[in-house]
mmCIF file of C-alpha atoms and ligand atoms in Angstrom:
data_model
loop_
_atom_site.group_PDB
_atom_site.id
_atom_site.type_symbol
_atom_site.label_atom_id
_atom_site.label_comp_id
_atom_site.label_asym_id
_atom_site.label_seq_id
_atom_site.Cartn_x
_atom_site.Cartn_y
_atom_site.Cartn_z
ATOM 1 C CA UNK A 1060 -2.011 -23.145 5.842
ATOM 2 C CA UNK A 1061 -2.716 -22.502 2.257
ATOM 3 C CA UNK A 1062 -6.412 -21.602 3.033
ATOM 4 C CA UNK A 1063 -5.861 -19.376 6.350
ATOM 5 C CA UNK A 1064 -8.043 -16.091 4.103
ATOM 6 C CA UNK A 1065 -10.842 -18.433 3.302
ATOM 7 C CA UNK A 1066 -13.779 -16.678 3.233
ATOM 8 C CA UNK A 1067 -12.360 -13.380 4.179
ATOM 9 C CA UNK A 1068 -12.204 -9.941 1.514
ATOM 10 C CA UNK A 1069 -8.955 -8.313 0.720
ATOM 11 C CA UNK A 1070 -8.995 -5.138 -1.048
ATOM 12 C CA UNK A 1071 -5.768 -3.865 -2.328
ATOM 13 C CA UNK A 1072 -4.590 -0.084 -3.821
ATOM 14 C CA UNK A 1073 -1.956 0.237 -6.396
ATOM 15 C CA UNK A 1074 -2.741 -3.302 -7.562
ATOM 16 C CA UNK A 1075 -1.363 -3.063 -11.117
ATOM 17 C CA UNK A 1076 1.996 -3.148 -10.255
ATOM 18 C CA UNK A 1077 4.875 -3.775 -7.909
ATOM 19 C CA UNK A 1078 3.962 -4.546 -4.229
ATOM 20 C CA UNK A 1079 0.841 -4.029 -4.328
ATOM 21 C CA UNK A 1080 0.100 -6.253 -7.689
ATOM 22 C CA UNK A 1081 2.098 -9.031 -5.613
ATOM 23 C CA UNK A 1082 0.491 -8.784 -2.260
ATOM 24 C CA UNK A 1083 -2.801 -8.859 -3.978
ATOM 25 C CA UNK A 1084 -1.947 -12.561 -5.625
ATOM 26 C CA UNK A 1085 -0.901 -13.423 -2.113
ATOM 27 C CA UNK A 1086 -3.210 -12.881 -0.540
ATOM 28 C CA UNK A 1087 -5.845 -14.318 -3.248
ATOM 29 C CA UNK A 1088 -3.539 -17.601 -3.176
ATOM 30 C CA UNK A 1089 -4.063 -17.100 0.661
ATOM 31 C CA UNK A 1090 -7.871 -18.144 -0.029
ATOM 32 C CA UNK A 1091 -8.986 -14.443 0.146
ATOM 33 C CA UNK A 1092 -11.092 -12.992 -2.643
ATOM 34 C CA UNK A 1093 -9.349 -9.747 -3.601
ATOM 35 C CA UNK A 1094 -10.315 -6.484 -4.586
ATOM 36 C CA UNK A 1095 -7.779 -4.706 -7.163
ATOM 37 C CA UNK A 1096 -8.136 -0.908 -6.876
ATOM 38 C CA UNK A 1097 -5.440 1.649 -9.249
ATOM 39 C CA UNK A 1098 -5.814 3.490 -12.125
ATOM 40 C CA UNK A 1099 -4.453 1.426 -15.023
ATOM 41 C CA UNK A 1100 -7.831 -0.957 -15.584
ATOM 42 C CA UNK A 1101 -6.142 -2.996 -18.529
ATOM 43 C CA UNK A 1102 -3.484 -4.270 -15.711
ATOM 44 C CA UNK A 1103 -5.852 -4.923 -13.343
ATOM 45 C CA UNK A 1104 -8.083 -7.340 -16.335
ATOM 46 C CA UNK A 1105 -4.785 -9.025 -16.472
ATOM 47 C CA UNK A 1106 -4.128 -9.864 -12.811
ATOM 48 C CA UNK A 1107 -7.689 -10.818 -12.310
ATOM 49 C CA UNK A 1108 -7.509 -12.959 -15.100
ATOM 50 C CA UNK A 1109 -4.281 -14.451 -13.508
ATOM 51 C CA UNK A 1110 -5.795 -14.776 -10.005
ATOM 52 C CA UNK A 1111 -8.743 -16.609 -11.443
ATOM 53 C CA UNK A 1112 -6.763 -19.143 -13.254
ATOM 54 C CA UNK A 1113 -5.083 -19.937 -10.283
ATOM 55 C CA UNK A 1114 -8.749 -20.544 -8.635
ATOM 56 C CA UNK A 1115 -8.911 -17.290 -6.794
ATOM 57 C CA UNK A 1116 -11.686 -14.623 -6.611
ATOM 58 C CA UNK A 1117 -10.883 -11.202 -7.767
ATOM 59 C CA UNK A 1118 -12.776 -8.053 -8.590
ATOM 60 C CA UNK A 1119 -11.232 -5.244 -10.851
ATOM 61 C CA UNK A 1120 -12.193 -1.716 -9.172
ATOM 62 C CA UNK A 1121 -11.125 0.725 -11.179
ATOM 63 C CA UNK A 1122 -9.892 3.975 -8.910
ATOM 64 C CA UNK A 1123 -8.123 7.057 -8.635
ATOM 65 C CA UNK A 1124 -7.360 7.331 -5.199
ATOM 66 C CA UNK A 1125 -7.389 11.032 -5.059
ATOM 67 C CA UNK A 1126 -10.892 11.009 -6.095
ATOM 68 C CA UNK A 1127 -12.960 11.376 -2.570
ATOM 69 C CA UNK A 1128 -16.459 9.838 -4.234
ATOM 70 C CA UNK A 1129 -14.030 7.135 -6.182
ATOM 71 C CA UNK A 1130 -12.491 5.763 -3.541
ATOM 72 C CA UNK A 1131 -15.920 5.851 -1.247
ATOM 73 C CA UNK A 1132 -16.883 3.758 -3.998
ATOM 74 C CA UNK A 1133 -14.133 0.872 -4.311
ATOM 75 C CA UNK A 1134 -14.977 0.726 -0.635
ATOM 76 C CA UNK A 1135 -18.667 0.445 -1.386
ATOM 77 C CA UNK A 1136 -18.469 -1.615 -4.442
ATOM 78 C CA UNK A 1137 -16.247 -4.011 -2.427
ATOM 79 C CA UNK A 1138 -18.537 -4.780 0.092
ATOM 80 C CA UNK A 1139 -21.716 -5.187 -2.364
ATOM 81 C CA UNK A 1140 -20.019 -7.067 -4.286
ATOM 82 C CA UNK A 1141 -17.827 -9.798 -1.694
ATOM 83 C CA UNK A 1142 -20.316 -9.347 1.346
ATOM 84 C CA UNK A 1143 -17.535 -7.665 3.650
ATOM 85 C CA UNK A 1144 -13.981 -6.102 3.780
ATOM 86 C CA UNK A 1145 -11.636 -7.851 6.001
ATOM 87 C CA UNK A 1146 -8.930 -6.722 5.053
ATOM 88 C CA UNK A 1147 -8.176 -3.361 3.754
ATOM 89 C CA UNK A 1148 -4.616 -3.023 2.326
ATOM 90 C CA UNK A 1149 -3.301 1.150 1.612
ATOM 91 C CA UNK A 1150 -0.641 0.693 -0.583
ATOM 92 C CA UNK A 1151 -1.012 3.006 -3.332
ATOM 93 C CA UNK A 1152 2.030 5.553 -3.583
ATOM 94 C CA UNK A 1153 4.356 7.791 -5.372
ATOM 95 C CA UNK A 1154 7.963 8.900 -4.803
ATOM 96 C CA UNK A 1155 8.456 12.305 -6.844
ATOM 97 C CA UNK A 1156 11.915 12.933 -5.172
ATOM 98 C CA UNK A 1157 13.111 16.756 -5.746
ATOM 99 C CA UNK A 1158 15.058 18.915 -3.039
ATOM 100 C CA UNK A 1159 12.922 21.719 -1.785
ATOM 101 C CA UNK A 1160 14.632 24.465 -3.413
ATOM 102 C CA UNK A 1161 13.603 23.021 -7.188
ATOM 103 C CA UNK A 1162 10.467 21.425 -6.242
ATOM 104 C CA UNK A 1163 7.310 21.511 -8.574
ATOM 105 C CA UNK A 1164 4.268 22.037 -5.783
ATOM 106 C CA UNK A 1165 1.741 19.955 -8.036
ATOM 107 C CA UNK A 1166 4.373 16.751 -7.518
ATOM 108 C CA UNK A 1167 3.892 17.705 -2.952
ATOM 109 C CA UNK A 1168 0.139 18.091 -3.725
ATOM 110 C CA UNK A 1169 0.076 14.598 -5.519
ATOM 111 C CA UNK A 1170 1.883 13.193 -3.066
ATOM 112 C CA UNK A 1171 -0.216 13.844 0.100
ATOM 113 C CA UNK A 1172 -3.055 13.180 -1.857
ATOM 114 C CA UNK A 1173 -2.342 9.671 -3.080
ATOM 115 C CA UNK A 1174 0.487 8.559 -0.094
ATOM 116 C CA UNK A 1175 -1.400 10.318 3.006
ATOM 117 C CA UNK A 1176 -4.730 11.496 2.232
ATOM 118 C CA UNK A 1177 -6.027 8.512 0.398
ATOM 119 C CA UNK A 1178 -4.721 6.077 2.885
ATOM 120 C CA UNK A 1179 -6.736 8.206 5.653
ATOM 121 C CA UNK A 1180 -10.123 8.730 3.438
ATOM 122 C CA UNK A 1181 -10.092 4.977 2.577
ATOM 123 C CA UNK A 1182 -9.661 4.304 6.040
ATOM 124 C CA UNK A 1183 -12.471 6.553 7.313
ATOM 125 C CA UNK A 1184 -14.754 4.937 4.096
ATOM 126 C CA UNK A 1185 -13.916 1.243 5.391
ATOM 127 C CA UNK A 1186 -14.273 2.061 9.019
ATOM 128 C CA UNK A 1187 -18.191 1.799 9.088
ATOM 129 C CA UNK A 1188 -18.104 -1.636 7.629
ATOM 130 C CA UNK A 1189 -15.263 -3.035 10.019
ATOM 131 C CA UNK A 1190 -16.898 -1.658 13.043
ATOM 132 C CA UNK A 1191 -20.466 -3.083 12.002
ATOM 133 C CA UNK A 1192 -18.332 -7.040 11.251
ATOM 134 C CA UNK A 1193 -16.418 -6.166 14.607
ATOM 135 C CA UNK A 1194 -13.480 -7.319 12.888
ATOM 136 C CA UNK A 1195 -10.808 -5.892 10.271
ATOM 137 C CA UNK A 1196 -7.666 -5.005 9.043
ATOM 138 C CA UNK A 1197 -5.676 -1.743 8.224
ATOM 139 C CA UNK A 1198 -2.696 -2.547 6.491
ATOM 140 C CA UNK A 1199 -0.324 0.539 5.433
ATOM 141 C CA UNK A 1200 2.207 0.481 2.923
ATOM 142 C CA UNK A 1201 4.934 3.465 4.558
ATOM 143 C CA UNK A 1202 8.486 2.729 4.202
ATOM 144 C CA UNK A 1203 12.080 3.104 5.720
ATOM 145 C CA UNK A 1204 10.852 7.066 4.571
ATOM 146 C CA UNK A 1205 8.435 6.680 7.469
ATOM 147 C CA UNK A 1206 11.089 6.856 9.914
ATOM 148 C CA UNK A 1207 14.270 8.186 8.636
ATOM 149 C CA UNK A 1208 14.289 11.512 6.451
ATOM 150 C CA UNK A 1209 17.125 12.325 3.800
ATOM 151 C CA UNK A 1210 17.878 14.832 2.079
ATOM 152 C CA UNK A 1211 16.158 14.926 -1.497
ATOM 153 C CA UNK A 1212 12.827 12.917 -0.164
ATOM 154 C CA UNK A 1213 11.464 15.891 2.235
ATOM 155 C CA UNK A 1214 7.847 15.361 0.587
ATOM 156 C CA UNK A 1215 8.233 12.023 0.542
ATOM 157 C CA UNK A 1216 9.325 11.579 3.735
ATOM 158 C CA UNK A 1217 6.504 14.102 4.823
ATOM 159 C CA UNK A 1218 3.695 11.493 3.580
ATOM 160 C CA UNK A 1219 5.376 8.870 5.303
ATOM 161 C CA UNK A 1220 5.955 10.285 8.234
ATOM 162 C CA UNK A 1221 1.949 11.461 8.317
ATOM 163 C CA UNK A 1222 1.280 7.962 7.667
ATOM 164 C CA UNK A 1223 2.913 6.219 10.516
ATOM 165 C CA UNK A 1224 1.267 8.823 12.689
ATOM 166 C CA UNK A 1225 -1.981 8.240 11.281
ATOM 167 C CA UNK A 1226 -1.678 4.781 11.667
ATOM 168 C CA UNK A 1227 -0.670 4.724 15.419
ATOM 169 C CA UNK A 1228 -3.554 6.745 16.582
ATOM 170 C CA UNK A 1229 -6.085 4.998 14.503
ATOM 171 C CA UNK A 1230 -4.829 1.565 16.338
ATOM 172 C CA UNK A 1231 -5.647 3.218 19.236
ATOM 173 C CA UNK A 1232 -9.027 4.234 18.256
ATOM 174 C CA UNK A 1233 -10.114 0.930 16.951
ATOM 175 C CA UNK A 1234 -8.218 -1.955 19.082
ATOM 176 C CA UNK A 1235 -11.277 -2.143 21.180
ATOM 177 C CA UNK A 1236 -13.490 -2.849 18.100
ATOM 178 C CA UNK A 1237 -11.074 -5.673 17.074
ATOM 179 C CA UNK A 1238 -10.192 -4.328 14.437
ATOM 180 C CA UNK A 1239 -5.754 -4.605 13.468
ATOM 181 C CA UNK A 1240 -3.521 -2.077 12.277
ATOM 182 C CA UNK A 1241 0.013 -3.010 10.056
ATOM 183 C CA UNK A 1242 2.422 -0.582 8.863
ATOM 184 C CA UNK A 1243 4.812 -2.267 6.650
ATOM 185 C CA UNK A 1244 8.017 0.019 6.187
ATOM 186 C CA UNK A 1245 10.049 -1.857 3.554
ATOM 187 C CA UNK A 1246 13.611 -0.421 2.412
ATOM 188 C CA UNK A 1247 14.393 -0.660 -1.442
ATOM 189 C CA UNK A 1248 11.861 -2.696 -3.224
ATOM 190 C CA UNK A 1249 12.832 -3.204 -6.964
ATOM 191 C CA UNK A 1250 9.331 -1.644 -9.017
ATOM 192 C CA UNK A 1251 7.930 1.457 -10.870
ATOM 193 C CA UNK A 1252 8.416 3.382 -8.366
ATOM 194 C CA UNK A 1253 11.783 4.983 -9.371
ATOM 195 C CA UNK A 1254 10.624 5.457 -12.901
ATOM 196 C CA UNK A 1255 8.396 8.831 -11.860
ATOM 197 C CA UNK A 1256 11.022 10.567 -10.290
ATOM 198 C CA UNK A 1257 11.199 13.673 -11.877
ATOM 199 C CA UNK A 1258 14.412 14.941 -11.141
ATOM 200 C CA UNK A 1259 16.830 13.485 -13.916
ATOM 201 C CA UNK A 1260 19.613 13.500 -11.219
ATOM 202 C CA UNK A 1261 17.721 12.100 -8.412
ATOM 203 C CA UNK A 1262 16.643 9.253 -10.705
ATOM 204 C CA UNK A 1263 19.807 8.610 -11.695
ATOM 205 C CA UNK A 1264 21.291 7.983 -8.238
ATOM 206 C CA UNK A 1265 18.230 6.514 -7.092
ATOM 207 C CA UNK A 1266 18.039 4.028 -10.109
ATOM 208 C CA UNK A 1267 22.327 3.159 -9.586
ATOM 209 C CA UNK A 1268 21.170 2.921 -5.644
ATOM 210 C CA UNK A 1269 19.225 0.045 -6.250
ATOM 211 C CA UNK A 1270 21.245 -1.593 -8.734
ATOM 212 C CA UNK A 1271 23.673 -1.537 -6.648
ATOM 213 C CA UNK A 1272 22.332 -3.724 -3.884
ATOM 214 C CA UNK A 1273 19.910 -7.368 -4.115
ATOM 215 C CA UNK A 1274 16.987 -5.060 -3.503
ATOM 216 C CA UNK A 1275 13.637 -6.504 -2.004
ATOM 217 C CA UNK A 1276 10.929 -7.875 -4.586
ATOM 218 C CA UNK A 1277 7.407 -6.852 -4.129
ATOM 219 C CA UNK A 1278 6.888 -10.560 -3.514
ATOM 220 C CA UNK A 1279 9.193 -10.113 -0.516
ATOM 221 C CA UNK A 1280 6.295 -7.869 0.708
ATOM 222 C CA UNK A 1281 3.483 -9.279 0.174
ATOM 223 C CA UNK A 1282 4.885 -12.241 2.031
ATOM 224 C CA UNK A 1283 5.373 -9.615 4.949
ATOM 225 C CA UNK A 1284 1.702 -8.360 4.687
ATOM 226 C CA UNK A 1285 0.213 -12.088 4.386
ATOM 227 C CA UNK A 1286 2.184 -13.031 7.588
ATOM 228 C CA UNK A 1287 0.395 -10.081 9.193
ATOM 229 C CA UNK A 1288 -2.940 -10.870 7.334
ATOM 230 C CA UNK A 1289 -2.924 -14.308 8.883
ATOM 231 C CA UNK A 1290 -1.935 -13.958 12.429
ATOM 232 C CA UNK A 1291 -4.919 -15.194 14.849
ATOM 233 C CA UNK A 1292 -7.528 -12.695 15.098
ATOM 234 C CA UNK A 1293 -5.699 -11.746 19.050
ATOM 235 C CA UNK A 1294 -2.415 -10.582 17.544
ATOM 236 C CA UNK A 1295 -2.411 -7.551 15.684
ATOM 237 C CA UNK A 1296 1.293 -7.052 14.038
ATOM 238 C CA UNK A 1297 1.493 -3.254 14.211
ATOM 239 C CA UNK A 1298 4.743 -2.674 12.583
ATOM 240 C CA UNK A 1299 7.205 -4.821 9.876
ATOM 241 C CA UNK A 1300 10.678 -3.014 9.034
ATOM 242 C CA UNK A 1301 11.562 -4.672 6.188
ATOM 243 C CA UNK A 1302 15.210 -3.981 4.357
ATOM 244 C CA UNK A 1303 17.350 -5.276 1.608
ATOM 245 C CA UNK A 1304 19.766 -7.270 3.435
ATOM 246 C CA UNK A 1305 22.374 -4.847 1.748
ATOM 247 C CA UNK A 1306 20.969 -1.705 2.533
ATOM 248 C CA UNK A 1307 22.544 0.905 4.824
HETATM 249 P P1 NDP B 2515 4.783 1.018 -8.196
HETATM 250 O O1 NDP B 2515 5.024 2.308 -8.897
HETATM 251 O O2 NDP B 2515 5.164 -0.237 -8.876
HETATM 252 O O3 NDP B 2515 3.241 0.924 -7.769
HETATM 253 C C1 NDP B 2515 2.518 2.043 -7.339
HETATM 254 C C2 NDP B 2515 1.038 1.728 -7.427
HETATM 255 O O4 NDP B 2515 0.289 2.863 -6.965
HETATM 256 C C3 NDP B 2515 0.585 1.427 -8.839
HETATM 257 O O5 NDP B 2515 -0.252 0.295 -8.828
HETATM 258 C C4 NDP B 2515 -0.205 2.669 -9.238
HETATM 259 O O6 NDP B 2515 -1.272 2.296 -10.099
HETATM 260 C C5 NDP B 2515 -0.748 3.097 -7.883
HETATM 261 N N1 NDP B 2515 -1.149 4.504 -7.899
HETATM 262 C C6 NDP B 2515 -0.384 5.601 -8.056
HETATM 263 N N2 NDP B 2515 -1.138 6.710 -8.087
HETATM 264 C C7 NDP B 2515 -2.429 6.296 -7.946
HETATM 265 C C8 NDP B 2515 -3.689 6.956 -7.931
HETATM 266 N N3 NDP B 2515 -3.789 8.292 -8.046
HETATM 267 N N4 NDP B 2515 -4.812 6.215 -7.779
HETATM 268 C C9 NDP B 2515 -4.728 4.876 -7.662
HETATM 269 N N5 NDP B 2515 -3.576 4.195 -7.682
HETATM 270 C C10 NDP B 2515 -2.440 4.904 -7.825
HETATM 271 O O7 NDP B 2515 5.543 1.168 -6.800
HETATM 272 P P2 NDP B 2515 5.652 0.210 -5.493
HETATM 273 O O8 NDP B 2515 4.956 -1.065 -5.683
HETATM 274 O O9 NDP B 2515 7.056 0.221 -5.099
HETATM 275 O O10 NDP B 2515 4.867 1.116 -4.439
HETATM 276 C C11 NDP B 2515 3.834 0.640 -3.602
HETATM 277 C C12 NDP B 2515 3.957 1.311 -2.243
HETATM 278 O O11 NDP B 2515 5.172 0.882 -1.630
HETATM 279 C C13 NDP B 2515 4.007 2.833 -2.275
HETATM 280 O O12 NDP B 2515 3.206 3.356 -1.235
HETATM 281 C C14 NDP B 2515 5.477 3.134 -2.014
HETATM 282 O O13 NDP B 2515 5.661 4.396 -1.425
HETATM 283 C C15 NDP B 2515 5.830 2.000 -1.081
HETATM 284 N N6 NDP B 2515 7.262 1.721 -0.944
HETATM 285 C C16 NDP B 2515 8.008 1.347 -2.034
HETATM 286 C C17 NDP B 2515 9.370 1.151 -1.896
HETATM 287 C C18 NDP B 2515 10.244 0.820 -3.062
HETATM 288 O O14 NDP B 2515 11.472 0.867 -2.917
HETATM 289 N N7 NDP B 2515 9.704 0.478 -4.223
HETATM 290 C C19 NDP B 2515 10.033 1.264 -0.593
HETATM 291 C C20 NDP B 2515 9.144 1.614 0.480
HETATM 292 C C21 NDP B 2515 7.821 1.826 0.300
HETATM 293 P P3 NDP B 2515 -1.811 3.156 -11.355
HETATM 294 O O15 NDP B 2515 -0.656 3.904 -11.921
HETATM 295 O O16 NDP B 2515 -2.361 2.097 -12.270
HETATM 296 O O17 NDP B 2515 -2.891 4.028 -10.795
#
């Protein structure tokens, strides 16, 4: 049903664009009210302003997720402001593809810090709040990178990897709390993400890679992660593969 969020608090990383911009109209169309978390504040004006003229609830929390006290504070700011968090989705991320040998150490650093570390401190910051509701959501963003390495995306895949394994024990931590875990692993989405890669090359063959399939929207996903969001409270959908129907 069109309402099946009603009354319930999204919160959503990486909100200003791609996926995570998407999933956070979703899930706000859904009858959630939504918490928009990333960097860019002017984007995040402009999908709040969107949400609200579609009669949604949304609240623009401006955050750098590699910023411990920041992101303790979208979690706290969340909560004052909506009354709970039901639904907490990690989705935040950058691919900085380089092969080891020429690879700029600042671009792994950033990458564990926004695609692994930030999904586990925001997790550890919302915990608290689920456990004291006795209900709530973890919903990862990984990817096909989660499971399958390839050459060129070692510290990629490394994040990913780290956050399917996070993920799994955490499940196992909470289930008895009620509280759901999703990891959403979707193949080639067509967003920003390309555009940082910072090996000319890489891009190059990355960018003609996805041209040259019908590659996944980031509404395709945030369909995905409002499926998961609406299941009865009993089912907890722990993992969505997700691929371009194209795609190897
Ligand atoms: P986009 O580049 O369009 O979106 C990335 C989002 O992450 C932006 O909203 C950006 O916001 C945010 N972000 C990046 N760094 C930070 C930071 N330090 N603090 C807060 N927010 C940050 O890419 P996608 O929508 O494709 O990516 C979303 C997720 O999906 C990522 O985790 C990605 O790994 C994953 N994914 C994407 C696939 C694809 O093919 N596109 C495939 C599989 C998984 P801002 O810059 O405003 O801070």
């Amino acid at each position: 049903t069109t309402a099946a969020l009603e009354g319930q608090v999204a919160l959503v990383t990486g909100a200003s664009s791609g996926i995570g911009r998407a999933t956070a109209a979703e899930l706000a169309a859904a009858g959630a009210s939504v918490a928009l978390a990333a960097r860019r504040e002017g984007e995040l004006e402009t999908l709040a302003r969107e949400i609200e003229s579609e009669g949604g609830e949304a609240l623009v929390v401006p955050t750098d997720v590699t910023d411990e006290e920041q992101l303790e504070a979208m979690i706290e700011t969340t909560v004052a402001e909506f009354g709970s968090l039901d639904v907490l989705v990690n989705n935040a991320g950058v691919m900085l593809l380089e092969a080891v040998a020429d690879a700029d150490t600042d671009n792994w650093r950033q990458m564990i810090e926004v695609n692994l570390l930030a999904v586990m401190n925001a997790t550890h910051a919302a915990l608290p709040v689920m456990r004291e509701q006795g209900r709530g959501h973890v919903v990862n963003v990984s990817s096909v990178a989660g499971r399958q390495a390839i050459a060129s995306a070692s510290g990629y895949n490394a994040t990913k990897f780290g956050v399917n394994g996070f993920t799994e024990a955490f499940r196992q931590e909470v289930a008895e709390d009620g509280i759901r875990t999703t990891l959403i692993e979707p193949g080639i989405v067509d967003t920003e993400l390309q555009e940082h890669i910072p090996d000319e090359e890489i891009k190059r063959e990355t960018e003609a890679w996805v041209d040259s399939l019908d590659p996944l929207t980031g509404q395709d996903i945030a369909e995905t992660i409002r499926f998961a969001a609406t299941r009865p409270p009993h089912v907890s959908v722990n993992e969505l593969l997700v691929r371009p129907t194209q795609q190897e």
